[in-house]
Amino acid sequence: MPLDLNYAPGAADEADDDFIDDDDLPGPSSRGKKGGASGGKGGGKGKDPGRHAWEAEYKKSWDIVQEDEKGSLESAVESLLARGRRKRALMADTPLRRSIIRHMFIILDLSDSMMDKDYRPTRFEVILGYLRTYVVEWFDQNPLGQIGIIIMRDRLSEVLVPMGGNPQEILSVLSDKRKLEPSGEPSLQNGLMMAKGGMSHLPTTSSLETLIIFSSISTADPDGPVTIHNVLQEMVDSKIRTNILSLSGEIKICKQISERTNGKFGVALDQDHLKDLMWDTIPPPATTIAPPITVGVRNALAGAGAGQRGGAVGKAPAGDLMVMGFPIQLPLGGETLCACHGLLKKGGYLCPRCGSKLCDVPTDCEVCGLMVVSSPHLARSFWFLFPVANYRVLAIEDVMDSINGNGDTCFGCDVEFPDVSTIEEGVAQVEDGVSPTGRYRCAKCRNDFCADCDLYIHDTLHTCPGCSQ
Amino acid sequence: MKFMLGDLPVLFPYDRLYPEQYSYMADLKTTLDAGGHCVLEMPSGTGKTVSLLSLIVSYMQFYPTKRKLIYCSRTVPEIEKALAELKRLMEYRAEMGANDGEFRGLGLTSRRNLCLHPEVSKEKKGKIVDSRCRDLTSAFACEKGRANPGSVPLCSYHEELNNYEAGNLIPPGIYTIDDVKKYGKEKGVCPYFTIRRMLPFLDVVIYSFHYLLDPKVAEQVSAEMSKESIVVFDEAHNIDNVCIESLSIDLTRPMLDSAARSVNKISDKIAEIKETDSQKLEDEYKKLVEGLQEANEAREDEDMMVSPVLSKDMLDEAVPGNIRKAEHFIAFLKRFIEYLKTRMRVLHVVAETPQSFLAHLKEITYIEKRPLKFAAERLTSLVRTLELTNIDEHYSLQKVASFGTLVATYEKGFLLILEPYETEHATVPNPIFHFTCLDPSLAIAPVFERFSSVVITSGTISPLDMYPKILQFRPVTEQSYPMTLTRNAFLPMVITRGSDQVPISSRFEVRNDPAVVRNFGSILIDMAKTVPDGVVAFFPSYLYMESIVSAWYDMGILSEVWKHKLLFVETPDAMETSIALRNYREACNNGRGAVMLSVARGKVSEGIDFDHNYGRAVIMFGIPYQYTESRILKARLEFLRDNHRIRENDYLTFDAMRHAAQCVGRVLRGKTDWGLMVFADKRFARTDKRAKLPKWINAYITEAHSNLSTDVAISLAKKFIRQISQPFDHTQTGISLWTLEDIERRQLQDKEDAEKAEEELKASTGKNYRNGTINGNGEGEGDVDVDYVMDDYEGEMDDDELARLDIPDDL
């Protein structure tokens, strides 16, 4: 698809871009691709067979998609798109304090119920597949975050991947299916205990989260003085946010856990909905403010910090300070031993404090514990602080007024906009949020974009190409 | 909010109102205006209690007659809930500036729940608390204690009451049971007697059914209620059984033995008193000559030793001579007990009418009907004369005396049945002598006669026309309200076949067929696998549950269920069941999930709510028919057929379906709740059965869901659970929650309907216009449409303004 290829360079300054092949662009970007295509079709009435991706996407959700009087699904798809846009509009309007540095445990239910065949081929396969793309997308959006994976099976929990910032390691473990064979029942209590233990050493400055993918309908917890309610209280006390995605239905204890810990509880209707729910957890959550450690320094810098944030967080205390280092990249010369794995490797980075060699950034230095990041990571982590403002939907009259100001093509991808005069009245009646003219205008640079670019810019790129020129 | 219902301003303590609440109140008002009785069915969890209370209180306060409200509920928690609701309502009314003056509302419950006495309140059994309390508070004890302090232990809480002005024992206001107890503790007065003595001065009384229906209590407690009172029976789906129980007595062998021992004890006591204080017995004799009524005048708070017959059947004459003397009466009782003992030696079933029993009694023992009639009264008098303490020891003797009185008083609508064996296959005789009432209308008749408006209401009281028939009254309004929901909060499914297409049924011939048992089992396994948290399963009887559970155990079905959920079983023992329930709740709370196996007529099906996670699905295994071989039931059916022309089958189905509805209704306790209802029996697919389910359930059983096999049902359930678990906005304003505007809009609509009906009436004379409006009020399907219809009108007229104009007119 030309659309995505055009913008591939935008994502290519990522250190981990080599994992993204074009067909498997994860998350919102792929959703944007599919959904956007249909939106484009709605406007352009193109007959390109490749654009029928939405047919597969929405095929099973009879309940959501209903044919309009002409027997076409266009309006239904468009209303779906509109819902997404409205959701984003709501989210963007509320300035929130968010954590850049996230530590998340993905707690994976590997009980017998994962072999259920209601997802094809099995829940297990589907979720592993999603997890692989999820992890990549997650690191893409949260370069400074770290992920660990815990699995629950046979009433035990086990750390599959310890907390770390390297998606490659996680992916390699996730691809080994033999080690992940589902069996027995899950124990939510053990899983949470394990996650809590694995995060106990982390500073309160970072956002502590767990994402539980729960397939079973019950949890088999150990007998004894400690109940799941105690564990829940500990989770609340240590401010670990718990998001739970259930594949089966509303389970009281899960709902209670996520509500008490400020997390989200979701029940997946089907595979696609599960994906949506998973991807909803990618943007950093609003933080519950932890007591700062470096009070003195914080106060000294408070004035400057508050000014920068433009009063949006006027009441909230300024953030805490933390130590980070920018590493020196080594040339791809001879092989040297790395500090993190003890293996001979080419290339790598040098810790600016202790000078030990690290394979990959971002990471915590094995030797001195310094957080080693590269400046693009840091920059990318800021995207949600300065989100691209929502583009204005252009009505027919607006286009008529300003038709001379902008060209007839999208500023992003050069696709031609539909001719204003040919637009039917019926299409213009779709719900608000979708432009009848197919144009969306940036308020700052006053450039027009098509629906696809609009989605791509807001969901993936996080910077307006017009403004940055 | 405040809105007008005709000329009556109604204060409703919430900002929003469900449409069904509005219709409910409108119908209730019609009934009260007409001064008649009504049967109303409204789903549980839609605020039945609050609509009832707010309408009736508004009604009471608005009209000058100041009618009282007697609100009867079934259990103590329900009474407490109603009181709390009333308290909230009155607070709201005060906030809104309604001048309610000295409005009093109290709830009455047993001594056990109210006692503050440091020792007595520690007793666990209600009977013992009652009897110990009576020892401390009875008239003769008080007399003695006051005359000679310290000679008799008295209850300080009870004594303290004498320092208060009668009729003002507690300041005006609404008190929940806990409030009264707190007040009692503060002031050192007895809560029980405070409430008892305040009863005639209260505006709202909330207590249990028995206080009105059971003649043993009603005469004592409810005699002073004014005729104008509005009587409400809430949760009244079982009211006929309560009526029957209140006039039925069962005697067993151990009871007779214990009664005989009591008689001996009493005769010893008489001999003792004769030596010390023969004057007392003389006095009593004289009193009895003068007549019963005077003998009873002195009594105050003794609600245990009373006549078991209805007030109108009580004789207003002197006690017959042959039992006036204490010794003679004792001899009389001995003879009667011996006679009953001989009857119990018979080893075959005997069913006879009271007349034939009396004839035989006379033949053998020369006991006449007339003295027997006075047995209970005479015993009361004797006990009082002898100043007996620990009356609970003589419980069996009271039963025997009541038995005698009832047998001698009633001829029609009763039957005596002697069953020598407990079960069919038992070899050791354990005889039970049943004196059963067959006609529920007997016990409730005085209530209907006395009070001008009786409201019978429940969440499941379908089919509505059955109740007026069996209780023999004529209702002004019979109405069932649907539940307006913006989402389908429950999914009823009828499973008629297993996955292997074998039809399933609990019919007697096939119920133990392995294929049926296995298919029942696979439903349970699949449900346990699919439904999170709690699942409740109901069986028609304990017997069947036992047999099927043991079969499941052998088939390995239980171990399969154990993989997904814990299993709990209801037993006839209340203690065991309450432990099981507690653990069940815990398992539902901590995510383990549990299955509760219970019985459709058991304690669980009647009083326990399985709301939210405690019951996400309920499975009815089979139709809960009564045990049709039971002789009592057979006699009852015969009676219904002969007297009320209700066919046996109709009654049986009615009874089975109301229990089924009651069971499945356990899971849905409000509009935010959701649950699955599974009817597993092929007979549920038949429309004659389904039609007897409450309207609000039946409306959601679609054709597609009425004949399912297990696998299809499970996949539907899966889909439903995922759908319903999606986040949902519960502020359903406009559709299932009304604001003031919606109500006014509706009233306008009704008015238009009425006008239209009037026009039609003019066009075609002879049609009753009033009926039209009443139906219009209750019409359920109209609810959702209202918004659309009125939206169309909005262009032409401003209905808000019109509605506002309406109010002054009405005022």
JSON list of C-alpha atoms in Angstrom, two decimals, chain B residues 488 490-494 684-685 690 697-708 716:
[
{"chain": "B", "resi": 488, "resn": "ASN", "atom": "CA", "xyz": [-31.53, -7.26, 27.47]},
{"chain": "B", "resi": 490, "resn": "PHE", "atom": "CA", "xyz": [-31.18, -11.41, 31.08]},
{"chain": "B", "resi": 491, "resn": "LEU", "atom": "CA", "xyz": [-31.33, -14.24, 28.62]},
{"chain": "B", "resi": 492, "resn": "PRO", "atom": "CA", "xyz": [-33.98, -16.86, 29.20]},
{"chain": "B", "resi": 493, "resn": "MET", "atom": "CA", "xyz": [-33.39, -20.07, 27.30]},
{"chain": "B", "resi": 494, "resn": "VAL", "atom": "CA", "xyz": [-35.40, -23.25, 27.15]},
{"chain": "B", "resi": 684, "resn": "PHE", "atom": "CA", "xyz": [-41.07, -25.69, 29.22]},
{"chain": "B", "resi": 685, "resn": "ALA", "atom": "CA", "xyz": [-41.27, -25.34, 25.46]},
{"chain": "B", "resi": 690, "resn": "ARG", "atom": "CA", "xyz": [-44.67, -20.64, 29.35]},
{"chain": "B", "resi": 697, "resn": "ILE", "atom": "CA", "xyz": [-39.76, -13.03, 31.78]},
{"chain": "B", "resi": 698, "resn": "ASN", "atom": "CA", "xyz": [-42.00, -14.43, 29.13]},
{"chain": "B", "resi": 699, "resn": "ALA", "atom": "CA", "xyz": [-41.61, -11.37, 26.93]},
{"chain": "B", "resi": 700, "resn": "TYR", "atom": "CA", "xyz": [-37.94, -12.15, 26.50]},
{"chain": "B", "resi": 701, "resn": "ILE", "atom": "CA", "xyz": [-38.30, -15.81, 25.61]},
{"chain": "B", "resi": 702, "resn": "THR", "atom": "CA", "xyz": [-38.27, -15.62, 21.87]},
{"chain": "B", "resi": 703, "resn": "GLU", "atom": "CA", "xyz": [-39.33, -18.49, 19.65]},
{"chain": "B", "resi": 704, "resn": "ALA", "atom": "CA", "xyz": [-35.71, -18.99, 18.71]},
{"chain": "B", "resi": 705, "resn": "HIS", "atom": "CA", "xyz": [-34.73, -19.47, 22.32]},
{"chain": "B", "resi": 706, "resn": "SER", "atom": "CA", "xyz": [-37.58, -21.72, 23.31]},
{"chain": "B", "resi": 707, "resn": "ASN", "atom": "CA", "xyz": [-36.44, -25.00, 21.86]},
{"chain": "B", "resi": 708, "resn": "LEU", "atom": "CA", "xyz": [-32.68, -25.29, 22.11]},
{"chain": "B", "resi": 716, "resn": "LEU", "atom": "CA", "xyz": [-25.73, -18.34, 22.81]}
]
